Short mmCIF file of C-alpha atoms in Angstrom, two decimals:
data_model
loop_
_atom_site.label_atom_id
_atom_site.label_comp_id
_atom_site.label_asym_id
_atom_site.label_seq_id
_atom_site.Cartn_x
_atom_site.Cartn_y
_atom_site.Cartn_z
CA MET S 1 3.38 15.72 5.61
CA ALA S 2 3.28 16.45 2.29
CA SER S 3 0.65 18.21 -0.13
CA THR S 4 -1.77 14.26 -1.60
CA ALA S 5 -2.83 13.38 -4.57
CA VAL S 6 -4.34 10.12 -5.45
CA VAL S 7 -1.98 7.16 -6.43
CA ASN S 8 -2.59 5.64 -9.54
CA LEU S 9 0.52 3.23 -11.01
CA ASP S 10 -0.04 1.25 -13.55
CA TRP S 11 2.48 -0.90 -15.00
CA ARG S 12 1.95 -0.63 -19.08
CA SER S 13 3.03 3.31 -18.90
CA SER S 14 5.54 2.12 -15.98
CA PRO S 15 8.95 4.35 -16.60
CA GLU S 16 11.93 3.38 -18.28
CA SER S 17 14.03 1.15 -16.28
CA LYS S 18 17.16 3.91 -16.08
CA GLU S 19 14.28 6.26 -15.04
CA ILE S 20 13.54 3.73 -12.48
CA LEU S 21 17.67 3.01 -10.97
CA ASN S 22 17.54 7.49 -10.70
CA ALA S 23 14.58 7.39 -8.51
CA ILE S 24 15.76 5.09 -6.52
CA GLN S 25 19.40 6.54 -6.17
CA ARG S 26 18.14 9.63 -5.44
CA LEU S 27 16.11 8.44 -3.25
CA PHE S 28 18.45 6.98 -0.78
CA ALA S 29 20.86 9.95 -1.53
CA ASP S 30 18.39 12.58 -0.21
CA GLY S 31 18.47 10.09 2.53
CA ASP S 32 22.07 10.36 3.13
CA SER S 33 22.53 14.04 2.84
CA GLU S 34 19.00 15.21 4.79
CA GLY S 35 19.14 12.85 7.50
CA GLU S 36 15.67 11.83 6.46
CA MET S 37 13.53 10.82 3.46
CA THR S 38 10.64 11.24 2.08
CA MET S 39 8.29 7.97 1.53
CA ILE S 40 4.43 6.24 0.94
CA PHE S 41 3.68 3.66 3.42
CA SER S 42 1.99 1.00 2.31
CA LYS S 43 0.60 -0.07 5.42
CA SER S 44 -0.86 3.33 6.70
CA LEU S 45 -4.22 3.88 8.58
CA ALA S 46 -3.52 7.80 9.07
CA ARG S 47 -7.72 8.99 8.44
CA GLY S 48 -8.38 9.16 4.78
CA ILE S 49 -6.26 7.83 3.03
CA ILE S 50 -8.37 5.10 1.82
CA ASN S 51 -11.84 6.45 0.26
CA LEU S 52 -14.30 5.63 -2.13
CA GLU S 53 -13.93 7.77 -4.83
CA LEU S 54 -16.25 8.73 -8.21
CA VAL S 55 -12.86 8.06 -10.53
CA ASP S 56 -13.94 9.22 -14.49
CA ASN S 57 -17.63 7.30 -13.42
CA VAL S 58 -16.38 4.99 -12.25
CA LEU S 59 -16.62 3.96 -8.79
CA MET S 60 -13.81 2.61 -7.16
CA VAL S 61 -11.74 2.57 -4.05
CA THR S 62 -8.77 4.93 -4.58
CA ARG S 63 -5.41 5.30 -2.49
CA GLN S 64 -3.96 9.19 -1.36
CA GLY S 65 0.08 9.89 -2.47
CA ARG S 66 0.10 10.83 1.21
CA THR S 67 3.94 11.23 2.26
CA TYR S 68 5.42 11.50 5.38
CA LYS S 69 9.27 12.54 6.47
CA ARG S 70 11.37 9.85 8.59
CA LYS S 71 13.81 10.27 9.82
CA VAL S 72 16.84 7.76 8.71
CA THR S 73 18.81 8.05 12.54
CA ASN S 74 14.87 6.83 14.59
CA GLN S 75 14.18 3.34 12.25
CA VAL S 76 17.69 2.50 11.26
CA GLN S 77 16.45 -1.62 10.87
CA TYR S 78 13.39 -0.98 8.98
CA TRP S 79 16.30 1.54 6.30
CA ALA S 80 18.05 -1.18 6.86
CA LYS S 81 15.80 -3.39 4.78
CA LEU S 82 14.92 -0.63 2.53
CA LEU S 83 18.20 -0.71 1.59
CA ASP S 84 18.46 -4.42 0.97
CA VAL S 85 14.69 -4.68 -1.20
CA ALA S 86 15.87 -1.43 -3.12
CA THR S 87 19.43 -3.05 -3.46
CA THR S 88 18.22 -5.79 -5.09
CA LEU S 89 14.83 -4.80 -7.11
CA TYR S 90 18.06 -2.21 -8.29
CA ASN S 91 19.89 -5.30 -9.11
CA MET S 92 16.70 -7.35 -11.32
CA GLN S 93 16.21 -3.34 -13.80
CA VAL S 94 20.29 -4.17 -14.07
CA ASP S 95 20.00 -7.66 -15.20
CA ARG S 96 16.45 -7.66 -16.37
CA GLN S 97 15.42 -10.46 -14.51
CA ALA S 98 11.70 -10.72 -13.27
CA LEU S 99 10.50 -12.30 -9.75
CA ASN S 100 7.24 -14.33 -9.90
CA SER S 101 5.28 -13.00 -7.13
CA ARG S 102 4.94 -16.29 -5.14
CA PHE S 103 5.30 -15.67 -1.50
CA LEU S 104 7.76 -18.00 -1.21
CA GLU S 105 9.82 -15.68 -4.09
CA TYR S 106 10.15 -12.70 -2.22
CA LYS S 107 13.08 -15.40 -0.28
CA GLU S 108 15.38 -14.09 -3.09
CA ILE S 109 15.47 -10.11 -2.57
CA ASP S 110 16.16 -11.37 1.48
CA PRO S 111 16.96 -14.34 2.15
CA GLU S 112 17.11 -13.65 5.98
CA MET S 113 13.94 -12.36 6.03
CA GLN S 114 12.77 -16.40 5.79
CA GLY S 115 10.10 -16.23 8.76
CA ASN S 116 9.24 -12.57 8.16
CA LEU S 117 8.45 -12.93 4.40
CA PRO S 118 5.63 -9.87 4.30
CA VAL S 119 7.52 -7.78 5.64
CA VAL S 120 9.74 -8.04 2.31
CA LYS S 121 6.90 -7.48 -0.08
CA ARG S 122 5.55 -4.52 2.52
CA LYS S 123 8.22 -3.11 1.30
CA THR S 124 8.35 -3.28 -1.66
CA LEU S 125 5.30 -1.89 -1.89
CA ASP S 126 6.37 0.86 -0.20
CA LEU S 127 9.58 1.54 -2.27
CA ALA S 128 7.22 1.36 -5.66
CA LEU S 129 4.61 3.53 -4.21
CA THR S 130 7.09 6.40 -3.70
CA ILE S 131 9.36 6.01 -6.45
CA GLY S 132 5.73 5.81 -8.29
CA ALA S 133 6.45 2.30 -10.52
CA HIS S 134 3.62 -0.46 -10.17
CA PRO S 135 5.97 -3.56 -8.54
CA ALA S 136 5.78 -5.29 -12.37
CA ALA S 137 7.82 -2.73 -14.14
CA LEU S 138 10.34 -3.83 -10.72
CA GLY S 139 10.39 -6.89 -11.81
CA ILE S 140 7.81 -8.81 -9.62
CA VAL S 141 5.45 -9.97 -11.89
CA TYR S 142 1.59 -11.77 -11.28
CA GLU S 143 0.92 -15.26 -11.01
CA GLU S 144 -1.24 -16.93 -13.29
CA ILE S 145 -3.69 -18.71 -10.65
CA GLY S 146 -7.29 -17.88 -11.90
CA LYS S 147 -9.05 -20.03 -14.80
CA VAL S 148 -11.28 -19.00 -17.65
CA HIS S 149 -13.04 -21.37 -19.75
CA LEU S 150 -14.62 -20.79 -23.01
CA PRO S 151 -17.37 -21.81 -24.87
CA GLN S 152 -17.56 -23.55 -28.25
CA LYS S 153 -18.00 -20.24 -30.13
CA VAL S 154 -16.00 -18.05 -28.07
CA THR S 155 -12.17 -17.56 -28.18
CA VAL S 156 -9.90 -14.54 -26.87
CA GLU S 157 -7.06 -13.10 -28.73
CA THR S 158 -5.10 -10.78 -25.67
CA LEU S 159 -1.47 -9.08 -26.04
CA ARG S 160 0.73 -10.28 -23.18
CA VAL S 161 4.11 -9.04 -22.13
CA THR S 162 6.86 -11.33 -21.78
CA ASP S 163 9.71 -9.53 -21.19
CA VAL S 164 8.58 -6.54 -18.94
CA PHE S 165 12.35 -4.76 -18.80
CA ALA S 166 12.05 -4.46 -22.39
CA PHE S 167 8.49 -3.14 -22.87
CA ASN S 168 9.34 -0.25 -20.35
CA ASN S 169 12.10 0.26 -21.91
CA ARG S 170 10.60 0.03 -26.04
CA ASP S 171 9.98 2.87 -28.50
CA LYS S 172 6.46 4.50 -26.74
CA SER S 173 5.74 6.26 -29.76
CA ALA S 174 4.84 2.89 -31.66
CA ALA S 175 3.44 -0.01 -31.59
CA PRO S 176 3.30 -2.14 -28.54
CA GLN S 177 5.75 -5.21 -29.73
CA ASP S 178 8.88 -4.59 -28.01
CA GLY S 179 8.84 -7.49 -25.01
CA CYS S 180 5.13 -8.80 -25.81
CA THR S 181 4.09 -11.75 -27.14
CA SER S 182 0.43 -13.24 -29.07
CA THR S 183 -1.08 -15.96 -27.65
CA LYS S 184 -5.22 -17.33 -28.78
CA LEU S 185 -7.17 -18.73 -25.58
CA SER S 186 -9.06 -21.47 -27.08
CA PRO S 187 -12.68 -23.01 -25.72
CA GLY S 188 -12.25 -24.59 -22.42
CA GLU S 189 -10.38 -23.90 -19.83
CA ASN S 190 -7.36 -21.81 -19.67
CA ALA S 191 -4.99 -20.09 -17.59
CA ILE S 192 -5.71 -16.63 -16.69
CA PRO S 193 -2.38 -14.85 -17.99
CA ARG S 194 -1.43 -12.15 -17.00
CA SER S 195 0.78 -9.01 -17.68
CA VAL S 196 -1.69 -8.83 -20.96
CA VAL S 197 -1.80 -5.43 -22.35
CA LYS S 198 -4.86 -5.74 -24.36
CA LEU S 199 -6.52 -9.10 -25.91
CA ARG S 200 -10.09 -9.24 -28.09
CA VAL S 201 -12.86 -11.47 -27.37
CA ASN S 202 -14.05 -13.39 -31.07
CA ILE S 203 -17.54 -14.11 -31.01
CA SER S 204 -18.72 -16.69 -33.73
CA LEU S 205 -21.86 -16.11 -35.29
CA ALA S 206 -22.42 -19.06 -37.23
CA PHE S 207 -25.96 -20.52 -36.68
CA GLY S 208 -27.45 -17.63 -34.73
CA ALA S 209 -25.10 -18.31 -31.03
CA VAL S 210 -25.19 -15.25 -28.29
CA LEU S 211 -23.00 -15.69 -25.44
CA SER S 212 -24.91 -14.99 -22.71
CA ALA S 213 -23.39 -14.06 -19.53
CA VAL S 214 -19.47 -13.81 -17.92
CA ILE S 215 -20.01 -15.57 -14.59
CA VAL S 216 -17.80 -15.25 -11.67
CA VAL S 217 -17.31 -18.14 -9.31
CA GLU S 218 -14.89 -18.61 -6.89
CA HIS S 219 -13.75 -22.57 -7.01
CA ARG S 220 -12.63 -24.33 -9.43
CA ASN S 221 -14.48 -27.24 -9.00
CA LEU S 222 -17.73 -25.20 -9.67
CA GLU S 223 -16.20 -25.54 -13.49
CA ASP S 224 -17.92 -28.56 -15.19
CA MET S 225 -21.39 -28.81 -13.04
CA ILE S 226 -21.42 -24.56 -15.46
CA THR S 227 -20.40 -26.03 -18.71
CA ASN S 228 -22.22 -29.27 -18.35
CA HIS S 229 -24.23 -29.82 -21.41
CA GLN S 230 -26.73 -31.88 -20.78
CA PHE S 231 -27.90 -28.90 -19.06
CA ALA S 232 -27.79 -25.94 -21.64
CA MET S 233 -25.45 -23.40 -19.99
CA GLN S 234 -22.67 -23.97 -22.60
CA ASP S 235 -22.95 -20.40 -23.73
CA VAL S 236 -21.01 -19.01 -21.04
CA VAL S 237 -17.34 -17.63 -20.37
CA VAL S 238 -17.01 -18.60 -16.80
CA VAL S 239 -14.20 -16.66 -14.53
CA MET S 240 -13.03 -19.11 -11.19
CA THR S 241 -10.52 -16.97 -8.84
CA ALA S 242 -9.78 -20.14 -7.07
CA GLY S 243 -9.85 -17.55 -3.37
CA PRO S 244 -9.04 -14.11 -3.25
CA PRO S 245 -8.34 -13.16 -7.00
CA SER S 246 -4.75 -11.82 -7.81
CA GLY S 247 -3.80 -9.24 -9.70
CA ALA S 248 -3.65 -10.98 -13.29
CA THR S 249 -7.26 -12.35 -12.52
CA LYS S 250 -8.22 -8.42 -11.76
CA GLU S 251 -6.87 -6.77 -14.89
CA PHE S 252 -7.81 -9.99 -16.92
CA LEU S 253 -11.58 -9.06 -15.96
CA HIS S 254 -11.03 -5.63 -16.23
CA LEU S 255 -10.51 -6.19 -19.90
CA LEU S 256 -13.37 -8.30 -20.45
CA CYS S 257 -15.26 -5.80 -18.70
CA ASN S 258 -14.19 -3.30 -21.65
CA ASP S 259 -14.14 -5.35 -24.32
CA PRO S 260 -16.96 -3.96 -27.22
CA ALA S 261 -18.30 -7.15 -27.74
CA LEU S 262 -19.12 -7.91 -24.29
CA GLN S 263 -20.63 -4.65 -23.70
CA ASN S 264 -24.43 -6.22 -23.45
CA ILE S 265 -23.51 -8.84 -21.70
CA PRO S 266 -24.48 -9.69 -17.98
CA PHE S 267 -21.34 -10.36 -15.86
CA LEU S 268 -22.36 -12.37 -12.59
CA TYR S 269 -20.72 -13.14 -9.78
CA PHE S 270 -21.94 -16.64 -7.06
CA ALA S 271 -20.17 -16.24 -3.54
CA ASP S 272 -20.16 -18.75 -0.49
CA HIS S 273 -22.40 -17.31 1.98
CA ASP S 274 -19.73 -16.36 4.12
CA MET S 275 -17.02 -12.80 4.85
CA GLN S 276 -14.28 -14.13 1.96
CA GLY S 277 -17.32 -14.31 -0.45
CA PHE S 278 -18.20 -10.67 -0.41
CA SER S 279 -15.02 -9.99 0.46
CA ILE S 280 -13.39 -11.09 -2.92
CA PHE S 281 -16.48 -9.55 -4.91
CA GLN S 282 -15.53 -6.04 -3.33
CA THR S 283 -12.06 -6.36 -4.83
CA LEU S 284 -13.70 -7.62 -8.41
CA LYS S 285 -16.31 -4.40 -8.44
CA TYR S 286 -15.09 -1.68 -6.59
CA GLY S 287 -10.85 -2.32 -5.92
CA SER S 288 -9.33 -3.37 -2.38
CA ARG S 289 -7.60 -1.61 0.36
CA ASN S 290 -4.49 -3.87 -0.23
CA SER S 291 -3.35 -3.08 -4.45
CA ALA S 292 -6.10 0.88 -4.22
CA TRP S 293 -3.19 2.14 -5.85
CA ALA S 294 -3.83 0.43 -9.10
CA SER S 295 -8.05 0.12 -9.16
CA ALA S 296 -8.25 1.46 -11.84
CA SER S 297 -7.17 -1.05 -13.86
CA MET S 298 -8.29 -4.26 -12.39
CA VAL S 299 -12.05 -3.31 -10.61
CA CYS S 300 -15.44 -4.64 -13.27
CA PRO S 301 -17.85 -2.27 -12.49
CA ARG S 302 -20.03 -4.50 -14.20
CA LEU S 303 -20.20 -7.43 -11.56
CA GLN S 304 -23.54 -7.66 -10.51
CA TYR S 305 -23.83 -9.90 -6.82
CA VAL S 306 -26.10 -12.15 -7.95
CA GLY S 307 -26.39 -14.67 -4.52
CA PRO S 308 -27.43 -17.44 -2.89
CA THR S 309 -28.74 -16.06 0.07
CA LYS S 310 -29.57 -18.03 2.84
CA GLU S 311 -33.44 -18.75 1.63
CA ASP S 312 -31.66 -20.81 -1.27
CA LEU S 313 -30.08 -23.50 0.94
CA LEU S 314 -33.08 -24.39 2.71
CA GLU S 315 -34.84 -23.70 -0.56
CA SER S 316 -33.06 -26.91 -1.69
CA VAL S 317 -34.84 -29.14 0.81
CA GLN S 318 -37.98 -28.00 -0.29
CA GLU S 319 -37.91 -28.63 -3.50
CA TYR S 320 -36.48 -31.21 -3.81
CA ARG S 321 -37.63 -33.16 -0.16
CA PRO S 322 -40.02 -35.86 -2.31
CA LEU S 323 -37.25 -37.28 -4.73
CA TRP S 324 -34.78 -37.45 -1.48
CA LYS S 325 -36.76 -39.28 0.73
CA GLN S 326 -38.07 -41.76 -2.08
CA ALA S 327 -33.60 -41.83 -2.64
CA TYR S 328 -32.70 -42.46 0.93
CA ARG S 329 -35.71 -45.18 1.11
CA GLN S 330 -34.31 -47.55 -1.70
CA THR S 331 -30.48 -47.08 -0.84
CA HIS S 332 -31.12 -47.65 2.71
CA PRO S 333 -33.65 -49.55 3.36
CA GLN S 334 -32.69 -51.01 6.45
CA ASP S 335 -32.31 -47.26 8.92
CA THR S 336 -34.78 -46.68 11.15
CA PRO S 337 -36.88 -43.24 10.87
CA GLY S 338 -34.91 -42.18 12.76
CA GLN S 339 -32.07 -41.98 11.09
CA ALA S 340 -33.74 -41.14 7.74
CA GLN S 341 -35.13 -38.08 9.84
CA LYS S 342 -30.99 -36.97 10.96
CA LYS S 343 -29.80 -37.73 7.15
CA GLU S 344 -32.72 -35.80 6.39
CA HIS S 345 -31.12 -32.09 8.45
CA LYS S 346 -28.09 -32.49 6.62
CA VAL S 347 -28.44 -28.99 5.01
CA LYS S 348 -29.24 -27.45 8.19
CA SER S 349 -26.03 -28.32 9.23
CA LYS S 350 -24.14 -27.08 6.70
CA PHE S 351 -24.71 -23.27 8.40
CA ASP S 352 -21.56 -22.24 10.63
CA GLY S 353 -21.92 -18.53 12.39
CA LYS S 354 -19.33 -15.59 12.19
CA THR S 355 -15.60 -15.65 13.96
CA PRO S 356 -13.37 -12.92 15.08
CA LYS S 357 -12.21 -12.28 11.55
CA ASP S 358 -15.90 -11.96 10.24
CA ASN S 359 -16.04 -9.15 12.43
CA GLU S 360 -12.85 -7.29 11.04
CA MET S 361 -14.60 -7.71 8.00
CA TYR S 362 -17.53 -6.42 8.24
CA THR S 363 -15.53 -3.46 9.87
CA ALA S 364 -13.76 -3.06 6.82
CA PHE S 365 -16.15 -2.85 4.47
CA LYS S 366 -18.98 -0.58 6.50
CA ASN S 367 -15.40 1.83 6.25
CA ILE S 368 -14.92 1.42 2.75
CA GLY S 369 -19.07 2.03 2.52
CA TRP S 370 -19.36 -0.18 -0.80
CA MET S 371 -22.34 -1.72 0.81
CA GLU S 372 -24.53 1.19 0.42
CA TYR S 373 -24.79 0.76 -3.48
CA GLU S 374 -25.74 -2.97 -3.53
CA PRO S 375 -28.19 -3.55 -0.95
CA LEU S 376 -29.03 -7.63 -2.13
CA ALA S 377 -25.40 -8.34 -0.95
CA LYS S 378 -25.55 -5.76 2.51
CA ARG S 379 -28.57 -7.90 3.52
CA GLU S 380 -26.88 -10.79 3.34
CA ILE S 381 -23.23 -9.86 5.69
CA GLU S 382 -25.42 -7.94 7.83
CA LYS S 383 -27.96 -11.52 8.17
CA ILE S 384 -24.19 -13.35 8.76
CA MET S 385 -23.29 -10.52 11.24
CA GLY S 386 -26.27 -11.65 13.09
CA SER S 387 -25.76 -14.95 13.48
CA SER S 388 -23.79 -16.37 16.51
CA LYS S 389 -21.43 -19.48 16.73
CA ALA S 390 -23.10 -20.79 20.29
CA ALA S 391 -25.49 -21.40 17.69
CA SER S 392 -24.43 -23.95 17.13
CA LEU S 393 -24.43 -25.83 20.57
CA ARG S 394 -28.15 -24.91 20.62
CA ASN S 395 -28.35 -27.23 17.65
CA ASP S 396 -29.65 -23.17 16.54
CA PRO S 397 -29.43 -22.94 12.76
CA SER S 398 -31.66 -20.37 12.22
CA ARG S 399 -29.28 -17.93 13.82
CA LEU S 400 -26.10 -20.19 11.02
CA LEU S 401 -26.02 -18.42 8.29
CA LYS S 402 -22.36 -18.77 6.51
CA PHE S 403 -22.30 -21.34 3.88
CA ARG S 404 -20.21 -22.10 0.59
CA LEU S 405 -22.27 -21.86 -2.66
CA ALA S 406 -22.00 -26.21 -3.33
CA ASP S 407 -23.97 -26.66 -0.60
CA LEU S 408 -26.42 -26.35 -2.82
CA THR S 409 -25.67 -29.79 -4.19
CA VAL S 410 -25.73 -31.28 -0.33
CA ALA S 411 -30.04 -32.00 -0.74
CA ASP S 412 -29.57 -32.79 -4.43
CA PRO S 413 -26.51 -32.06 -7.57
CA ARG S 414 -29.25 -30.99 -9.56
CA TYR S 415 -30.76 -28.02 -7.68
CA LEU S 416 -26.70 -26.00 -8.29
CA ARG S 417 -27.48 -26.78 -11.82
CA GLN S 418 -31.81 -25.46 -11.46
CA TYR S 419 -30.23 -22.44 -9.30
CA PHE S 420 -27.50 -21.24 -11.70
CA GLN S 421 -30.18 -21.68 -14.77
CA ALA S 422 -32.87 -19.94 -13.17
CA LYS S 423 -30.52 -16.60 -12.10
CA LEU S 424 -29.40 -16.46 -16.00
CA GLN S 425 -32.55 -16.38 -16.80
CA GLU S 426 -33.97 -13.40 -14.32
CA TYR S 427 -30.36 -11.69 -15.53
CA CYS S 428 -30.01 -12.52 -19.11
CA LEU S 429 -32.47 -11.50 -21.87
CA ASP S 430 -32.52 -15.09 -23.47
CA ARG S 431 -34.31 -17.61 -22.76
CA ARG S 432 -32.60 -21.15 -22.02
CA THR S 433 -33.49 -24.69 -22.40
CA VAL S 434 -33.91 -26.54 -18.22
CA ASP S 435 -33.01 -29.98 -17.19
CA PRO S 436 -36.54 -31.81 -17.70
CA GLU S 437 -35.92 -33.71 -14.96
CA THR S 438 -34.88 -30.69 -12.64
CA PRO S 439 -38.13 -29.53 -10.98
CA ALA S 440 -39.42 -26.03 -11.73
CA VAL S 441 -38.80 -23.19 -9.94
CA GLU S 442 -41.48 -21.13 -8.74
CA SER S 443 -39.80 -17.71 -9.42
CA GLN S 444 -41.47 -15.62 -6.24
CA ARG S 445 -38.57 -17.82 -4.81
CA LEU S 446 -35.52 -16.30 -6.51
CA PRO S 447 -35.04 -12.72 -5.37
CA SER S 448 -34.69 -9.97 -7.40
CA GLN S 449 -32.17 -8.46 -9.35
CA ALA S 450 -30.80 -5.27 -6.90
CA SER S 451 -30.03 -2.27 -8.85
CA SER S 452 -26.36 -2.85 -7.39
CA ASN S 453 -24.84 -0.55 -10.32
CA ALA S 454 -27.34 2.84 -8.85
CA LEU S 455 -25.33 5.52 -7.69
CA ALA S 456 -28.04 8.14 -7.44
CA GLY S 457 -28.07 10.14 -3.77
CA GLY S 458 -24.76 7.60 -2.88
CA ARG S 459 -22.24 8.73 -1.25
CA VAL S 460 -19.24 10.33 -3.17
CA THR S 461 -16.55 11.67 -1.99
CA ARG S 462 -15.24 14.20 -4.71
CA ASN S 463 -14.15 13.49 -8.60
CA THR S 464 -10.22 12.68 -8.87
CA SER S 465 -10.65 13.26 -12.76
CA ALA S 466 -9.85 17.15 -11.73
CA LEU S 467 -7.82 16.61 -9.76
CA ASP S 468 -4.19 18.45 -10.26
CA GLU S 469 -2.55 18.85 -7.27
CA SER S 470 1.33 18.21 -6.88
CA ASP S 471 2.84 15.30 -5.54
CA ALA S 472 6.66 15.50 -4.12
CA ALA S 473 6.65 11.69 -3.66
CA ASN S 474 7.02 11.08 -7.68
CA PRO S 475 10.31 11.19 -9.02
CA PHE S 476 9.79 10.70 -12.11
CA THR S 477 7.69 13.74 -13.33
CA GLY S 478 7.69 16.75 -10.11
CA GLY S 479 4.00 16.35 -10.36
CA ALA S 480 0.54 14.08 -10.05
CA PRO S 481 0.33 10.95 -10.89
CA ASP S 482 -1.69 9.71 -14.74
CA LEU S 483 -5.31 9.86 -12.74
CA SER S 484 -6.60 8.21 -16.24
CA PRO S 485 -7.72 4.57 -15.60
CA GLY S 486 -5.68 1.62 -17.29
CA ALA S 487 -8.72 1.65 -19.85
CA GLN S 488 -7.14 4.70 -21.50
CA ALA S 489 -2.97 3.08 -20.94
CA ILE S 490 -5.33 0.19 -23.55
CA GLU S 491 -6.74 2.65 -25.24
CA ASP S 492 -3.40 4.68 -26.72
CA PHE S 493 -2.49 1.28 -28.22
CA ALA S 494 -6.06 0.92 -30.68
CA ARG S 495 -4.10 1.24 -33.37
CA TYR S 496 -2.08 -1.99 -33.53
CA GLU S 497 -3.98 -4.63 -34.35
CA ILE S 498 -3.21 -8.32 -33.09
CA PRO S 499 -2.23 -10.54 -35.31
#
């Protein structure tokens, strides 16, 4: 086992195609001559591989580049499949052919592994980590899954890569133009672009316009409600991850977080009250185990978990009980009191209990350690872990604590709008206009803002910016991988103005 250093791969500073080709050739040539190969395994479970560390004053999930020597004769099937993957990636470099990272398209790398495609993805990442090249530099580009909604006064200019091979082989002493194109995201809904080198947010100052916040949600179906002009919420940027965020979404949010125009703007995350919602929050703010090797160019350290909490859903009933009862009597005049009472309990029926998968995710959260820096999120997660699926059989909703953000609309659609407005008032400096038809919310019912960004007294393993260990797994430099965050690569292009 060789010495280790933190792995930090950024496709913006990847080696040229000829260096990638040489590295692949050397890796297998050494295996043939020595009978063993030195690899970094992406799924390694060894203690100390994944850590939560402070890198350039940003807390993030990091990955150690621990290498292992394995004899070729002991794992013939693994090396044979790895060779197939390497051969395909090699030919992609030669032919300048890129693949989308979409799950099924990995069949193009190894059509014989249709029933075991995750293995192909793992071998591709094993190879990328070992030779020190970001998967995008090998031609595996991210999907464009997420969406971003911009208000009328905001546009985002981007410089994005359309030909990763031309970009990698460009003259790195000049401004990055080879393989790039400039695009502008206009007000309204936009697909989050992939392979963005840099971006610039433009906010019109006409009529005293002010951007209030960047809101991050999981589901696209909340966009219309959040940006509805009737509820004075059209001065927010809305990022929709559409489930677990893709690499393109994480990189885009990272760039927004570092844009000069947004330095005084809060980044607020509204989650489903379940373990996947909290997992997405961890991934966006601190990074994840699966992409820890690129956390420096993907995390959004200013992101704040806002809610909702169990109490928020229960309060939706209390706030709208009179209006709900009145409307229900008008639309269901023939219902018996028993039927009306059953309808009134619809909110509590939305609660659900934990599952074995939740237990696994909770263990992963504790192992990484990020919950210690997020007291509000930790409190809600521990509530979920104290719930029981069996409680639903006993009609005991007080012990069922998982629900979706959209469930705040169960009692009345206006409550979710009111909830967003109240949170924006709490986390933003400006006062907002509240829909006059919406009952007022008592401020004490809303959780106070968590001091989730405070690192004082927190657990930090070490400062990786001081590392200078050698890393035999990097064929390009013979030394430690570049430890600077992805933001540094963007800084290198600061002299280039987006047309």
